[in-house]
C-alpha positions as semicolon CSV with decimal commas, in nm:
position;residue;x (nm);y (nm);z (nm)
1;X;-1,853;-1,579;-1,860
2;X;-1,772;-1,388;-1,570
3;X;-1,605;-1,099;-1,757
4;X;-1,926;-1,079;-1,978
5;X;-2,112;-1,020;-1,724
6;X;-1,942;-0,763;-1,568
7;X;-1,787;-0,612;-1,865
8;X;-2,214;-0,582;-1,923
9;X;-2,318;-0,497;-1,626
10;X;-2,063;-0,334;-1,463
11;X;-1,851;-0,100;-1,731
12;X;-1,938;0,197;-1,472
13;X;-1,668;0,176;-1,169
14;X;-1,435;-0,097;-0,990
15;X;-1,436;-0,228;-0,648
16;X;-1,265;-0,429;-0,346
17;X;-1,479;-0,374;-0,011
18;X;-1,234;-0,277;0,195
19;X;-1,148;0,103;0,315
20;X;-1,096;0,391;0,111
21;X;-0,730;0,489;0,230
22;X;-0,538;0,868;0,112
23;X;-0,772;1,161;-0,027
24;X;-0,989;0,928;-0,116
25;X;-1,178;0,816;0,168
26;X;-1,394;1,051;0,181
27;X;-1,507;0,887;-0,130
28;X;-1,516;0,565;0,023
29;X;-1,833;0,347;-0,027
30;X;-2,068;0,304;0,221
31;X;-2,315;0,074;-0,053
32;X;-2,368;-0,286;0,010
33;X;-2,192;-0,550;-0,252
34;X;-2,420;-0,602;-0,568
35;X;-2,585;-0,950;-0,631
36;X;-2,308;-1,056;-0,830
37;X;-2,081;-0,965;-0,511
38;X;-1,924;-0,634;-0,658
39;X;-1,866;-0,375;-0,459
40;X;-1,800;-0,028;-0,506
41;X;-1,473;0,116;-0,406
42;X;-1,596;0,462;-0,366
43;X;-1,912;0,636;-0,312
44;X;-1,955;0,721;-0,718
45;X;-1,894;0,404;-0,824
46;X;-1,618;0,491;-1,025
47;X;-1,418;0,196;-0,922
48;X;-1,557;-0,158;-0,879
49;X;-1,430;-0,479;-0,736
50;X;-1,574;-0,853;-0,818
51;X;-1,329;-1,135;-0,642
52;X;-1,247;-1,431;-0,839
53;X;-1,049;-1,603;-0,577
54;X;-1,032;-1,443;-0,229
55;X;-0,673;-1,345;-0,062
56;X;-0,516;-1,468;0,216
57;X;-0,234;-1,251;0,283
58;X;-0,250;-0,910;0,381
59;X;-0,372;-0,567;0,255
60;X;-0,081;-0,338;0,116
61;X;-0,002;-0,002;0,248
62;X;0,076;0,312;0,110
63;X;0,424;0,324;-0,004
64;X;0,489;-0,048;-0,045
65;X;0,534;-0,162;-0,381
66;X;0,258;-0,417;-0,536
67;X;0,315;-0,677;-0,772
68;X;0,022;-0,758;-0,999
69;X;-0,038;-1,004;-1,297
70;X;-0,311;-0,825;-1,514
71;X;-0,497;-0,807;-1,815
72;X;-0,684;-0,491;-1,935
73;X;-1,018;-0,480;-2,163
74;X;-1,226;-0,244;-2,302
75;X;-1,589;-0,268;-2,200
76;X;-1,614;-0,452;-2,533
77;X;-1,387;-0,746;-2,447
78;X;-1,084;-0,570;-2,688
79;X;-0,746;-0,644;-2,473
80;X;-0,543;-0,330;-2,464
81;X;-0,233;-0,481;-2,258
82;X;-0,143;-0,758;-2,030
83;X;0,146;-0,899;-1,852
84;X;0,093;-1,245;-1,973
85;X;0,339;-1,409;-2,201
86;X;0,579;-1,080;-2,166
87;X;0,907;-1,268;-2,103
88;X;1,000;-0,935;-1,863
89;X;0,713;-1,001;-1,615
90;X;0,690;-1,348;-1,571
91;X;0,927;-1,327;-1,274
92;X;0,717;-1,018;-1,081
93;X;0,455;-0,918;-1,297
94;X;0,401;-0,547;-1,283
95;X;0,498;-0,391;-1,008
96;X;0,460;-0,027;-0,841
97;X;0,475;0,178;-0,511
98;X;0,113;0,246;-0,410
99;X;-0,064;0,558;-0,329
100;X;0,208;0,781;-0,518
101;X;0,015;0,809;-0,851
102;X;0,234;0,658;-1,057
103;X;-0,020;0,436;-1,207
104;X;-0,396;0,519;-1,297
105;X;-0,599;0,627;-1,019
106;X;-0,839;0,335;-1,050
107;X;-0,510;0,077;-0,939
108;X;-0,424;0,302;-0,603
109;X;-0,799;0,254;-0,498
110;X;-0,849;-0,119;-0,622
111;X;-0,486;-0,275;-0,498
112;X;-0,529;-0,103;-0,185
113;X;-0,831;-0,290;-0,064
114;X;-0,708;-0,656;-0,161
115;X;-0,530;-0,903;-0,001
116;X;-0,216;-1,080;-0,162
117;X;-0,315;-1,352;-0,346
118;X;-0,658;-1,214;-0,439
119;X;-0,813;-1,215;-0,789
120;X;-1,022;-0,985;-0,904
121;X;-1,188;-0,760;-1,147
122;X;-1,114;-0,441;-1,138
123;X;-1,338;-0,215;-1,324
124;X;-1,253;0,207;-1,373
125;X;-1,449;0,426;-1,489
126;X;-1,266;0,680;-1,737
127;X;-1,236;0,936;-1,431
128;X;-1,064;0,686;-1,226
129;X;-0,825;0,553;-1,553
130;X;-0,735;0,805;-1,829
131;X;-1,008;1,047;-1,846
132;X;-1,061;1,195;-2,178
133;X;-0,702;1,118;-2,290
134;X;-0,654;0,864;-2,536
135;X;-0,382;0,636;-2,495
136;X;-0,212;0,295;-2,694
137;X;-0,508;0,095;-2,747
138;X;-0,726;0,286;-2,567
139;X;-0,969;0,554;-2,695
140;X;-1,064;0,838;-2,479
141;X;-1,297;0,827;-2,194
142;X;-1,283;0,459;-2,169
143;X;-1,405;0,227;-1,911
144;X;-1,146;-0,030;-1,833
145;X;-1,154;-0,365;-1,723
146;X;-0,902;-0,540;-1,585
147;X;-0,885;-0,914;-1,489
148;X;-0,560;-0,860;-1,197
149;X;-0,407;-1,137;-0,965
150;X;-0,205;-0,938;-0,638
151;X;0,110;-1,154;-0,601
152;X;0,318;-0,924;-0,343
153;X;0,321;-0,662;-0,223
154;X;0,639;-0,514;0,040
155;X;0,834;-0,211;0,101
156;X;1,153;-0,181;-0,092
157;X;1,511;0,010;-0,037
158;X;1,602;0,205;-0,318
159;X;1,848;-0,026;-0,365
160;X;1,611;-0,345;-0,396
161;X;1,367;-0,113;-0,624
162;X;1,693;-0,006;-0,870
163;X;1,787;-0,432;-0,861
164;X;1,444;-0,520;-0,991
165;X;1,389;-0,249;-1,247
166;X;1,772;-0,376;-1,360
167;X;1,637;-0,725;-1,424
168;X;1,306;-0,631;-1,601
169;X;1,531;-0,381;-1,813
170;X;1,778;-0,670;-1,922
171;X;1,521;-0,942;-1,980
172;X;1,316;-0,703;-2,223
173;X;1,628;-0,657;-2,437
């Protein structure tokens, strides 16, 4: 499968192809796509991109939030987490502002060089993820995997952010 293959091949990084944006594009990757059409994300390779299914909307910016369907794996195939059958993000999946580090540092690279509607595989290397910190499911200084769909992504008032996170609190209870 697909995921075999990179989850093989692959376990070092996670890419998208297009440009590095914030502190990191100095980083950015100047390295054509390998043969299986990943790309590196930045110039280390600590975060690779494979497209399942190109985008056709657009890129997201700093600051807007992103709403992603995703599920994470260990470079063994183990799933660690998903938004999939989690009655709380079937409306919006997960969703976050990007570029403000709220998430791992693997997600601000990879969401910010897809287009809405893209799939992908997203593939961070423990420097881009949790480092040497071990987390839930995940044992330190992993290399993560993650299978993620980019359904939205838009800039939100406070007020529209505080409405959401109200919904996703009352369906989880």
């Amino acid at each position: 499968t697909a995921l075999a293959q990179i989850t093989s091949s692959d376990a070092m990084g996670c890419s998208s192809g297009k440009a590095a944006q914030g502190p990191d594009a100095a980083k950015e990757s100047q390295k054509p796509p390998l043969e299986d059409g990943t790309e590196y994300l930045v110039s280390d390779a600590g975060v690779q991109k494979k497209v399942i299914q190109a985008g056709t909307g657009p890129t997201p910016e700093a600051g807007q939030t992103v709403f992603v369907q995703y599920t994470g794996r260990l470079t063994d195939g183990t799933v660690f987490d998903s938004t999939i059958g989690k009655k709380h993000r079937e409306e919006f999946g997960f969703f976050f502002e990007l570029g403000r580090g709220d998430v791992i540092k693997g997600w601000d690279t990879g969401f910010s060089k897809m287009q809405v509607g893209e799939k992908a595989y997203l593939t961070c290397r423990a420097d881009y993820a949790y480092r040497k910190k071990a987390t839930g499911k995940i044992p330190a200084g992993s290399t993560l995997i993650f299978e993620v769909e980019l359904l939205d992504a838009r800039t939100l008032s406070s007020a529209e952010r505080q409405e959401l996170d109200a919904k996703v609190a009352a369906l989880r209870n």
